[in-house]
XYZ file of C-alpha atoms in Angstrom:
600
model
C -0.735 5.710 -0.376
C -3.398 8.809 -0.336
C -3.718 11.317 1.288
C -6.223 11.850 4.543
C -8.638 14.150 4.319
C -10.295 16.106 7.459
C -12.878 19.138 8.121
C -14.555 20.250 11.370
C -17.753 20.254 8.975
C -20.003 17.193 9.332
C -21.299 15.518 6.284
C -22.603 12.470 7.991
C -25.647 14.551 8.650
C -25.965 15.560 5.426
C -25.296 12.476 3.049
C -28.154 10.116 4.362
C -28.422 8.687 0.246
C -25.201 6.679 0.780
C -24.280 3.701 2.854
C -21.983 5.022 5.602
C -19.594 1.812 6.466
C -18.656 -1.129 4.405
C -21.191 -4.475 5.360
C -19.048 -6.872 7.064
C -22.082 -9.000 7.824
C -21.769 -10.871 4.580
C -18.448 -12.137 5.574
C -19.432 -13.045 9.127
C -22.637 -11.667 11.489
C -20.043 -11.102 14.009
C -17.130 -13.405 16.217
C -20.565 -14.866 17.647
C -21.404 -15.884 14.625
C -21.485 -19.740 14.478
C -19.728 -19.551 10.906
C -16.712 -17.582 12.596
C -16.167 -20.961 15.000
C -16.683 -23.472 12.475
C -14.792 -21.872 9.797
C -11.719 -21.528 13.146
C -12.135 -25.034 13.783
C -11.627 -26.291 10.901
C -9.257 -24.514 9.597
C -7.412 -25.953 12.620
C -8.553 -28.760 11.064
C -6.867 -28.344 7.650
C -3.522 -27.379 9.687
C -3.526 -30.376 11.440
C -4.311 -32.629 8.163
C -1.575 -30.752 6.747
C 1.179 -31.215 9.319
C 0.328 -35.248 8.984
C 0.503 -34.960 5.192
C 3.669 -33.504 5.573
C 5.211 -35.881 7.807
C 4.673 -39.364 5.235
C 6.287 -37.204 2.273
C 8.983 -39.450 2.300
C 6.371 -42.096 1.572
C 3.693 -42.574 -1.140
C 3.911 -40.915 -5.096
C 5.404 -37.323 -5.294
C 2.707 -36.502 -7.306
C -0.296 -37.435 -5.246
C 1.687 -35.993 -2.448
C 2.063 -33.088 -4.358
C -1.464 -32.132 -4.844
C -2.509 -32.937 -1.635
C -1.084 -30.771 0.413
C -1.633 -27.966 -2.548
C -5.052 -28.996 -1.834
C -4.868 -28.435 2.079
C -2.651 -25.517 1.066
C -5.505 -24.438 -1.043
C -8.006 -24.714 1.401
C -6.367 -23.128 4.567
C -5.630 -20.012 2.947
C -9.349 -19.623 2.312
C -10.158 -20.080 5.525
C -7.560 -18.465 6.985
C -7.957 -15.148 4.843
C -11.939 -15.370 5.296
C -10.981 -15.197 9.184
C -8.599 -12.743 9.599
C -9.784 -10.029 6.807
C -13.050 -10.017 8.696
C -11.110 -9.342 12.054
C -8.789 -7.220 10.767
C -11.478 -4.876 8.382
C -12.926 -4.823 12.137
C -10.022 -3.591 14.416
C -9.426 -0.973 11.147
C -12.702 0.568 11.822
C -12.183 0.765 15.457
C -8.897 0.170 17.515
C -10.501 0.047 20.248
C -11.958 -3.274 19.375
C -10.396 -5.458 21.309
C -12.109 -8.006 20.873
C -11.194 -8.208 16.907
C -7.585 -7.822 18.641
C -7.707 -11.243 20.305
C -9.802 -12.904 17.183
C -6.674 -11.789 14.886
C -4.319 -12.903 17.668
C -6.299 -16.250 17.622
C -6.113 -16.733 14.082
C -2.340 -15.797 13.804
C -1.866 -18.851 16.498
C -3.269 -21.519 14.417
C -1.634 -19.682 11.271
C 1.637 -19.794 12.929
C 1.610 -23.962 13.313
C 1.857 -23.897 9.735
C 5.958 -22.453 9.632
C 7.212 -26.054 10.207
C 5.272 -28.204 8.246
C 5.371 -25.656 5.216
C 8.696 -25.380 5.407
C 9.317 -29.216 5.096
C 7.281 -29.123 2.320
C 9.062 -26.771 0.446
C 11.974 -28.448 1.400
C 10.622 -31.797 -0.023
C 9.486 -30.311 -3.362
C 12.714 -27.906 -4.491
C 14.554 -31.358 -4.026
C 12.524 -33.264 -6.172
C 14.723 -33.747 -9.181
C 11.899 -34.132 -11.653
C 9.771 -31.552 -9.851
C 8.473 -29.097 -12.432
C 7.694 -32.211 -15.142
C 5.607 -33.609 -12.261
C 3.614 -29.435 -12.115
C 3.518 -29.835 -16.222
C 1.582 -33.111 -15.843
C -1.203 -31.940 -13.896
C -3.957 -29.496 -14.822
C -4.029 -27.694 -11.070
C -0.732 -27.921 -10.534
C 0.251 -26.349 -13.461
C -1.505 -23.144 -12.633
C 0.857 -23.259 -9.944
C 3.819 -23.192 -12.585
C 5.227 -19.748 -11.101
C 4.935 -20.610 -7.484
C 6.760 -23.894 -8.018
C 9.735 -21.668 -9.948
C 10.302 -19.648 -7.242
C 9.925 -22.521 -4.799
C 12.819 -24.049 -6.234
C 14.741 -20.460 -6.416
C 13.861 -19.746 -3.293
C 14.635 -22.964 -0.949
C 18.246 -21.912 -0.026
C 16.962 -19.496 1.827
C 14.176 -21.661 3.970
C 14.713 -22.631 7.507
C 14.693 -26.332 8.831
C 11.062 -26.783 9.900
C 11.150 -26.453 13.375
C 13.723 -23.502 12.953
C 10.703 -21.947 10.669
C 7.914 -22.582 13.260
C 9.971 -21.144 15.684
C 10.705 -18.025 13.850
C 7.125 -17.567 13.142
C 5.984 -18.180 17.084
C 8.484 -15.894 17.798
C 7.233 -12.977 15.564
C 3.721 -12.660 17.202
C 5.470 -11.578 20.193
C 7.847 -9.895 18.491
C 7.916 -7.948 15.301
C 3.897 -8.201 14.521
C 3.492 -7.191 18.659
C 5.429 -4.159 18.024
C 3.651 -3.146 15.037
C 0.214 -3.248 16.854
C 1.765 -1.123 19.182
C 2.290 1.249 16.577
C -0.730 1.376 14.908
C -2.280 1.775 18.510
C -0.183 4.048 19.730
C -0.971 6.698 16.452
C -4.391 5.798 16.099
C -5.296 7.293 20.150
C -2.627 9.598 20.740
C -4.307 12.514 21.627
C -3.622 15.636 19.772
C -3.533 19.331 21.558
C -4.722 22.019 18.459
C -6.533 25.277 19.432
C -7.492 24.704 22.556
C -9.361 21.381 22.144
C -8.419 17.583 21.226
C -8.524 15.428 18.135
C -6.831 12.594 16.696
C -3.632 12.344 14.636
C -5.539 11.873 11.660
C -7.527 14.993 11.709
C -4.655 16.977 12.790
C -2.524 15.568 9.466
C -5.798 16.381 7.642
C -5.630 19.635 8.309
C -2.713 20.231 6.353
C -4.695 20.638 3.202
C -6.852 23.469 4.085
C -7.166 26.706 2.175
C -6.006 29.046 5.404
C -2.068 28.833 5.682
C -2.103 29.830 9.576
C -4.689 26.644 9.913
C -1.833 24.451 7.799
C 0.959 26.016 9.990
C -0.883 25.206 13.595
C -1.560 22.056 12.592
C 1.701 21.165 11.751
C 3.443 22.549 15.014
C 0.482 20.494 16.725
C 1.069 17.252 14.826
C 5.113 17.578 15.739
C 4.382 18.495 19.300
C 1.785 15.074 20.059
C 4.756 12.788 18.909
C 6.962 13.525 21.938
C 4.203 11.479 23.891
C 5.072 8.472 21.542
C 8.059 8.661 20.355
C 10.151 7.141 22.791
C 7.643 3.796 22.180
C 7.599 3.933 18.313
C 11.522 3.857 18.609
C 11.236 1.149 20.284
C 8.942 -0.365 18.117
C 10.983 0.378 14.760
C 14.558 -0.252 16.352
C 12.929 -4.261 17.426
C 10.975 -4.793 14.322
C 14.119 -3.854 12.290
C 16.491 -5.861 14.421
C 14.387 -8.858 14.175
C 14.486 -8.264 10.021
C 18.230 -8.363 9.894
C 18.164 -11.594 12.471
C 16.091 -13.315 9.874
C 17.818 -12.386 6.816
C 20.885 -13.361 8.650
C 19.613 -16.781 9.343
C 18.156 -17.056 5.730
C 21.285 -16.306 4.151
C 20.305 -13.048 2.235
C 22.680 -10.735 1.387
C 20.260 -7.802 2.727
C 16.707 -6.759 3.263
C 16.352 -4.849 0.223
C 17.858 -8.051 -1.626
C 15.203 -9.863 0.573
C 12.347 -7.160 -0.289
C 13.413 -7.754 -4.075
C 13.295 -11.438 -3.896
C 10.078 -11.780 -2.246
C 8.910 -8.715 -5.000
C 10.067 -11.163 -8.108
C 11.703 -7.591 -9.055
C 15.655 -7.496 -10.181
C 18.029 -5.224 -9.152
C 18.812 -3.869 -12.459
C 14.839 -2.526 -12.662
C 15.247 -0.696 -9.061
C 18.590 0.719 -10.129
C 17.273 1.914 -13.340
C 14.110 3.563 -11.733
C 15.918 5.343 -9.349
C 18.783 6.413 -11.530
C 16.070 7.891 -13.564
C 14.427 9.730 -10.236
C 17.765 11.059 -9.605
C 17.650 12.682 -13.173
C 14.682 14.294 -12.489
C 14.746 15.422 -8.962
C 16.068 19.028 -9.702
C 12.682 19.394 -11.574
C 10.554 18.462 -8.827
C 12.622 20.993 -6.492
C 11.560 23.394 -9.256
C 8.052 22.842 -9.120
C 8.357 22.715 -5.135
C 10.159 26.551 -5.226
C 7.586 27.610 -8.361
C 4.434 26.786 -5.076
C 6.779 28.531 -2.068
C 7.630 31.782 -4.503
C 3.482 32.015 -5.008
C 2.728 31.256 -1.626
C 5.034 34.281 -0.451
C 8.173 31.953 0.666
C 11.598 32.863 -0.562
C 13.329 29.450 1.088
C 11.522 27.080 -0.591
C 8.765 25.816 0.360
C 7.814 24.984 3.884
C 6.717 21.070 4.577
C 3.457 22.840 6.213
C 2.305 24.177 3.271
C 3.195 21.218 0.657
C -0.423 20.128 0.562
C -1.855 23.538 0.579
C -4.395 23.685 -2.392
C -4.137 26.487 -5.281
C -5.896 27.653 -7.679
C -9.994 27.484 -7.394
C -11.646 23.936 -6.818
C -13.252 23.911 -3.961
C -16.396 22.253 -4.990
C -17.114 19.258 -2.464
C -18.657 15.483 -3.556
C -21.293 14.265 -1.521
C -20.385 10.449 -2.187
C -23.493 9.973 -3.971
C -22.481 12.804 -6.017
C -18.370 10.763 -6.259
C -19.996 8.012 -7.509
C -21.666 9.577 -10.304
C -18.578 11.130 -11.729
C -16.454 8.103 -11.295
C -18.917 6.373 -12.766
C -19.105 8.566 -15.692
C -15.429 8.340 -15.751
C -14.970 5.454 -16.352
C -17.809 4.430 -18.579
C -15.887 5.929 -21.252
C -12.532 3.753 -19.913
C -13.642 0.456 -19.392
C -17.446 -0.670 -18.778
C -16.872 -3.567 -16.958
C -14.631 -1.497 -14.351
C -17.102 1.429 -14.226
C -20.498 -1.106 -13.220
C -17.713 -2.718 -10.408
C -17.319 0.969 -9.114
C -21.292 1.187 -8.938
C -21.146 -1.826 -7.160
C -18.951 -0.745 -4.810
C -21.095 1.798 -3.758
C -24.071 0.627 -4.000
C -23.097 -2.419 -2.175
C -21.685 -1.249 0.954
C -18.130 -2.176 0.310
C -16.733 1.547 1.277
C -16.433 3.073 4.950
C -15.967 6.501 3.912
C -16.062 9.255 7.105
C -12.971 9.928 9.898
C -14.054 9.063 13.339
C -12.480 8.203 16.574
C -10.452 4.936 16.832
C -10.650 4.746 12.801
C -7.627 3.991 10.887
C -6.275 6.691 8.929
C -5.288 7.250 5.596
C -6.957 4.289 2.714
C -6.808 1.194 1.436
C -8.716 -1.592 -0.081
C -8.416 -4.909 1.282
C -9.464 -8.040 -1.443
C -12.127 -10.499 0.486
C -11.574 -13.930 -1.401
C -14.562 -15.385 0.484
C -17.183 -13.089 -0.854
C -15.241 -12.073 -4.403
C -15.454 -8.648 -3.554
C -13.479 -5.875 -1.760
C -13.797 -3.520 1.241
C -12.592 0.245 1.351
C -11.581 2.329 3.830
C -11.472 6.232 3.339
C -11.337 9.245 5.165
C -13.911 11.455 2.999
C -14.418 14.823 3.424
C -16.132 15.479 -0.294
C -13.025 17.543 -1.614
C -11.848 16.592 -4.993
C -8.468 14.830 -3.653
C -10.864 12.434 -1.803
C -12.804 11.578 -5.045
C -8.898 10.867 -6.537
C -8.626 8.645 -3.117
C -11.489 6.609 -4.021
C -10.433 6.149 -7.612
C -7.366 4.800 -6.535
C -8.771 2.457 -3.704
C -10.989 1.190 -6.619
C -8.269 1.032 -8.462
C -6.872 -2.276 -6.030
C -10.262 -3.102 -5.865
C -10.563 -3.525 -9.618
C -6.406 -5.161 -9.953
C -8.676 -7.936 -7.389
C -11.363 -8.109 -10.350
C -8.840 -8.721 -12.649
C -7.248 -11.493 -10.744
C -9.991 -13.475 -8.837
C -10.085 -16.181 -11.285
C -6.590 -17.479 -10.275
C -6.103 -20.109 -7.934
C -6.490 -19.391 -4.142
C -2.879 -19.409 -3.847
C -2.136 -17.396 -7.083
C -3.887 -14.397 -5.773
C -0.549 -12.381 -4.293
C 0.977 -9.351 -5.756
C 4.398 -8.695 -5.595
C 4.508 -5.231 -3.780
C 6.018 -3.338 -6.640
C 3.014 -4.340 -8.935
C 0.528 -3.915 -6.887
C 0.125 0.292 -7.250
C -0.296 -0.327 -10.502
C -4.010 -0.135 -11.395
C -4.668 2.302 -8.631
C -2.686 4.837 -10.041
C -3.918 4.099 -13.137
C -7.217 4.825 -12.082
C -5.883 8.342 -10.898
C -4.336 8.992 -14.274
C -7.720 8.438 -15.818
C -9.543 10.555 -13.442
C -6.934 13.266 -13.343
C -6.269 13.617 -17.249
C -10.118 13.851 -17.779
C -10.531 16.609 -14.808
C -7.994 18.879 -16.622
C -8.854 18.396 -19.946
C -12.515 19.679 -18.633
C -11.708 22.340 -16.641
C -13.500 25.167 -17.168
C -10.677 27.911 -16.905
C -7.006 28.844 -15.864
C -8.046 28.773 -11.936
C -9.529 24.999 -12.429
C -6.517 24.033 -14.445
C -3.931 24.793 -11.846
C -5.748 23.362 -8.480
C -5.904 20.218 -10.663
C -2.614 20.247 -11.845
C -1.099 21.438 -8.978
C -2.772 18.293 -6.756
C -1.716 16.049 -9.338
C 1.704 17.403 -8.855
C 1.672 17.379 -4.917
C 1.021 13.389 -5.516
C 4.249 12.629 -7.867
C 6.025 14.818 -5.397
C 5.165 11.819 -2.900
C 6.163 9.119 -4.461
C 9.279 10.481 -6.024
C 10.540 13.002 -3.539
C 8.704 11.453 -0.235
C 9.502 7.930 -0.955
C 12.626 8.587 -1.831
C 13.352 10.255 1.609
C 11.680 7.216 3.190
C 13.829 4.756 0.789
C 16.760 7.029 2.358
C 15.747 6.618 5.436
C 15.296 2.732 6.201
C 18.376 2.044 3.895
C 20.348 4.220 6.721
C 18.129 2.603 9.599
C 19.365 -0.936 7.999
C 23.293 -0.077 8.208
C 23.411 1.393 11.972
C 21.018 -0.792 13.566
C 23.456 -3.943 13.579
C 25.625 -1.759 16.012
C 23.510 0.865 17.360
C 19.916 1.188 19.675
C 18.943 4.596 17.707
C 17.084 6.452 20.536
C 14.416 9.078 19.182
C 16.422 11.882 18.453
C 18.810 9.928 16.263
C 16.061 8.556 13.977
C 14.696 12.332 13.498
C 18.261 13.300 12.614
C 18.052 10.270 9.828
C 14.844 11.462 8.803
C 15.802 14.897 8.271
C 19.079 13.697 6.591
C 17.013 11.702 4.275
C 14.601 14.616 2.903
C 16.866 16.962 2.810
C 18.959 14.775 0.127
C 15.342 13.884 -1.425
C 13.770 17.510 -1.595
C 17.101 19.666 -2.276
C 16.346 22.846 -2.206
C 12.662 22.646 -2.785
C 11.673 23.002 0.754
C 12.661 25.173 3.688
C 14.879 23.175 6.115
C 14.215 25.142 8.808
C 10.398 23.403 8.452
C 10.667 19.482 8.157
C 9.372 16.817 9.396
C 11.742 14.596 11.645
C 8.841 12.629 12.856
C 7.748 11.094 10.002
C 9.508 8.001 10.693
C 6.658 7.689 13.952
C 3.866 8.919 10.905
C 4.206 6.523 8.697
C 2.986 2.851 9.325
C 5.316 1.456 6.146
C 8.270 1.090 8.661
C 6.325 -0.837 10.672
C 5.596 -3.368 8.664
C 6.799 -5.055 5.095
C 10.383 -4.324 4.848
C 11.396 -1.462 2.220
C 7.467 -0.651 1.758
C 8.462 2.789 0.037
C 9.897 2.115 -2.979
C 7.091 0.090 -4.891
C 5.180 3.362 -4.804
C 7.384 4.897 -7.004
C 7.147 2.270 -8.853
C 3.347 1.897 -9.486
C 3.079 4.971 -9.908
C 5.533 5.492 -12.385
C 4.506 1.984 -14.198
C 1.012 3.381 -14.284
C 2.143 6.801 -15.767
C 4.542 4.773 -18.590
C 0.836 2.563 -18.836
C -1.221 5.257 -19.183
C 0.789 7.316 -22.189
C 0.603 3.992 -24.005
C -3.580 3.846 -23.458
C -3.028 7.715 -24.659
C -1.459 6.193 -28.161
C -3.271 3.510 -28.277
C -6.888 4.309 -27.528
C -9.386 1.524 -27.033
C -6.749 -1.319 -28.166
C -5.144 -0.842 -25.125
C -7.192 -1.834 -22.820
C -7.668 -5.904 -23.070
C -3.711 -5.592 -23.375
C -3.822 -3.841 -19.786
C -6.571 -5.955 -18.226
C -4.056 -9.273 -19.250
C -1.216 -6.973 -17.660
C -3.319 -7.017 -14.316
C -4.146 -10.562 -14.608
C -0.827 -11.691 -15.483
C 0.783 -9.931 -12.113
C 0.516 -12.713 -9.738
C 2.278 -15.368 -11.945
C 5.087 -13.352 -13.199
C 7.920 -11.107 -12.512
C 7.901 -7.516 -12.800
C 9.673 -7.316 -15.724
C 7.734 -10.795 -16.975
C 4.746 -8.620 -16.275
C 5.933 -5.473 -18.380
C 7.051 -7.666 -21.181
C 2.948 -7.971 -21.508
C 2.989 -3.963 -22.676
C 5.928 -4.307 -24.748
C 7.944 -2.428 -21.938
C 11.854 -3.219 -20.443
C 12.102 -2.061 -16.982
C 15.678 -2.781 -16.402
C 15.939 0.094 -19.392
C 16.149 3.630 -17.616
C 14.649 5.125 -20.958
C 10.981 3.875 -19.771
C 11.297 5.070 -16.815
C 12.729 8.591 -17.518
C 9.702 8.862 -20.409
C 7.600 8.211 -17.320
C 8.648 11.034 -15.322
C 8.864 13.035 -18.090
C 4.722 13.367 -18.682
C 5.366 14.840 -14.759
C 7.939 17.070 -16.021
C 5.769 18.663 -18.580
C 2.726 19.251 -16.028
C 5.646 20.539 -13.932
C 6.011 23.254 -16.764
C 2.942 24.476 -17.246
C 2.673 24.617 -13.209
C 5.262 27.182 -13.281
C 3.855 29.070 -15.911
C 0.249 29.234 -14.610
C 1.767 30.272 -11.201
C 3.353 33.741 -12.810
């Protein structure tokens, strides 16, 4: 979750010394390849094998039955992962690809025959009665130890297996259609600002430059483009989140947050803790947000136009030759092994890094199994924030270094966990920027973008939190039309941001922004989360100094195979205990502090 970065200025022309776009030609040469078709055949293949194996369970010994189809198991995800990334890092570069459309939609077909005959086997296995002695007594299955736990917690809420293939048919037309739509429908809509057109993503960029009356056009422009789409997205979000409740309905869960928590491996007690503590400590982020409006010349708090606009003096720009030198250097004095990775990364075409038409927006880092290596997408621009944006897209990149040793099928994070080393990575880079800067100016653009980032993911993803919680309880007996969901959306930030903003300047439309709604149920909380996690992580490597770090490197490689709070227990930390997480938000609280005092 980073921010997007935009200028009118072209630095393609003028960064010729670093690769452009990631190299997608090690994974396939293209959907022509004759790899892609193999690798598609047989992984139909595998599926098929695996539906037969699944059929004799009733015959044969549980444990040879057992490893096979973890075997087939094993092997389908590879191929299926290898398949799909490749199609999906395409249609991410370009959504006008439709031809990576149809590939993914060809994939998801043959991935979809699966529902039925994985769901009798997990409906074999959590009956077994001497199930997890059979995992102890064999060497691969017992790296499977925590997946065959959760198996067995989880089978009261599985399907019978026609019931589960059905379901999963059902969603390709249905909540994963609807989703595309989304993404299509923000990713072309065209975008009316001074007289000439550009894409929701430069528009949104926009909203960090230095000139206020730039910020404030762009914001009445990125509002205005929505009425062309919003009528769809509701659409979209009303179906997707109907289709959510149908399931958990069907499954037998009490919710879809106690759904989102159960498929997180996260307990109630550690989300109710965390946001106690964020309740605590809201008041001071409304502080900070009133300290920016009062020096920007507002006396309502601050208007959601100008909460990205930069202060203080750092407007030197990266080349990303010049990016990967500091990070490097960063880093080198963190961890060595991370810091050659981040070379790598650079070096070895893994990033895409400039905005174009049909491009995604925003970043991420997506882990490709098949070549033990990552690919990142970025919107750079060369400002400082989009150096931070890389550091924490190498963050995930590195959390995938940390775990590519596991299994195949042990290679899932649990959403809450997996912010964790990317934030880390921006504490690192962040703590080192300020202790270097060179004066008083320096100090507060660094501070102050450090603090427009915590105001995200404790004030923003609260709102959006908020938000879906309320979209969750009305949906059952309501079609919420656009209006409606803007009212929610306001209703949401103004209990999230208090006072700290104007309310005569939100944003009702970010419920159409923001592709989290569209997609993983309750995607807004495990921000807060990681990045809390990573600031309670990163005050221990403060006290701790070198020690620290094989401790946090078995933190990251524990997080597939354990629950959150299994996972903490590594660092010696309680999550269900609000006192970690209000020492957490406390390190914000100081910066917060010395915000308001640079600002006078």
């Amino acid at each position: 979750m980073r921010k997007m970065m935009y200028n009118e200025k072209n630095y393609l022309q003028e960064d010729t010394a670093m690769n452009e776009v990631w190299n997608l030609r090690v994974i396939y040469a293209g959907f022509e390849d004759p790899q892609y078709e193999s690798d598609l055949n047989k992984l139909k293949e595998c599926v098929g094998d695996y539906a037969a194996a699944t059929a004799k369970l009733a015959q044969g010994d549980p444990l040879e039955n057992l490893k096979n189809c973890i075997t087939l198991e094993e092997e389908i995800t590879r191929l299926g992962n290898k398949l799909v990334e490749y199609a999906m890092l395409r249609q991410s570069a370009d959504a006008r690809d439709a031809q990576a459309g149809s590939q993914i939609g060809r994939v998801m077909a043959v991935a979809s025959s699966m529902a039925a005959p994985e769901a009798a086997f997990k409906d074999w296995a959590s009956k077994l009665p001497n199930l997890m002695e059979l995992v102890a007594s064999d060497e691969i299955l017992k790296e499977y130890t925590f997946r065959f736990q959760n198996l067995s917690k989880s089978s009261k809420y599985l399907l019978s297996g026609q019931a589960e293939a059905v379901m999963a048919k059902m969603q390709l037309s249905g909540g994963n259609a609807w989703s595309d739509l989304h993404g299509y429908l923000t990713s072309t809509v065209p975008v009316s600002y001074r007289g000439k057109t550009i894409n929701l993503s430069a528009v949104r960029n926009l909203a960090y430059d230095p000139d206020p009356a730039v910020r404030k056009d762009a914001y009445e422009a990125e509002l205005a483009c929505y009425d062309r789409i919003k009528d769809s997205a509701a659409f979209a979000l009303n179906s997707i989140k109907l289709e959510t409740l149908s399931d958990c309905e069907l499954r037998g869960y009490a919710s879809p947050l106690a759904r989102t928590l159960e498929h997180s491996n996260m307990e109630q007690a550690t989300l109710d803790a965390m946001l106690g503590a964020m309740d605590e400590y809201s008041p001071k982020f409304w502080q900070y947000l009133k300290a920016k409006g009062k020096a920007l010349g507002h006396e309502n708090g601050l208007p959601w136009y100008d909460l990205f606009a930069p202060m203080g003096n750092a407007s030197t720009k990266f080349t990303t030759q010049e990016a990967r030198d500091f990070l490097v250097a960063q880093f080198e004095g963190f961890c060595a092994e991370e810091a050659q990775m981040i070379a790598d990364a650079f070096d070895n075409e893994w990033i895409d890094f400039f905005p174009r038409e049909g491009k995604a927006g925003g970043a991420f880092c997506a882990g490709v199994e098949a070549i033990g290596q990552s690919r990142i997408l970025t919107n750079f621009d060369g400002a400082f924030g989009d150096v931070v944006t890389l550091a924490h897209e190498l963050g995930h990149a590195w959390h995938n270094e940390c775990i590519k040793d596991h299994r195949v099928l042990n290679h899932d994070c649990s959403m809450p966990l997996a912010e964790t080393a990317s934030t880390f990575n921006e504490c690192v880079v962040m703590a080192s920027a300020i202790a270097k800067a060179a004066d008083d100016n320096e100090k507060l653009a660094l501070i102050e973008s450090q603090l427009q980032d915590a105001t995200q993911i404790i004030c923003d993803i609260y709102s959006r939190f908020r938000f879906e919680k309320s979209v969750f309880e009305k949906r059952p007996e309501e079609f919420m039309h656009a209006d409606t969901l803007c009212q929610l959306m306001t209703d949401a930030q103004k209990a999230s941001y208090g006072d700290g903003l104007d309310e005569a300047t939100l944003h009702p439309y970010m419920w159409v922004c923001k592709g989290h709604y569209y997609g993983p149920t309750f995607y807004n909380f495990p921000y807060a989360f990681g990045g809390l996690f990573a600031r309670g992580l990163y005050a221990q490597y403060e006290k701790e100094g070198a020690a620290f770090i094989p401790k946090y490197i078995r933190l990251l490689h524990t997080t597939p195979v354990a629950s959150a709070e299994e996972v903490a227990k590594v660092a010696d930390i309680d999550l269900t205990d609000k006192a970690f997480w209000r020492a957490a938000l406390q390190t914000i609280a100081d910066q917060i502090d010395l915000f308001c005092e640079l600002v006078k």
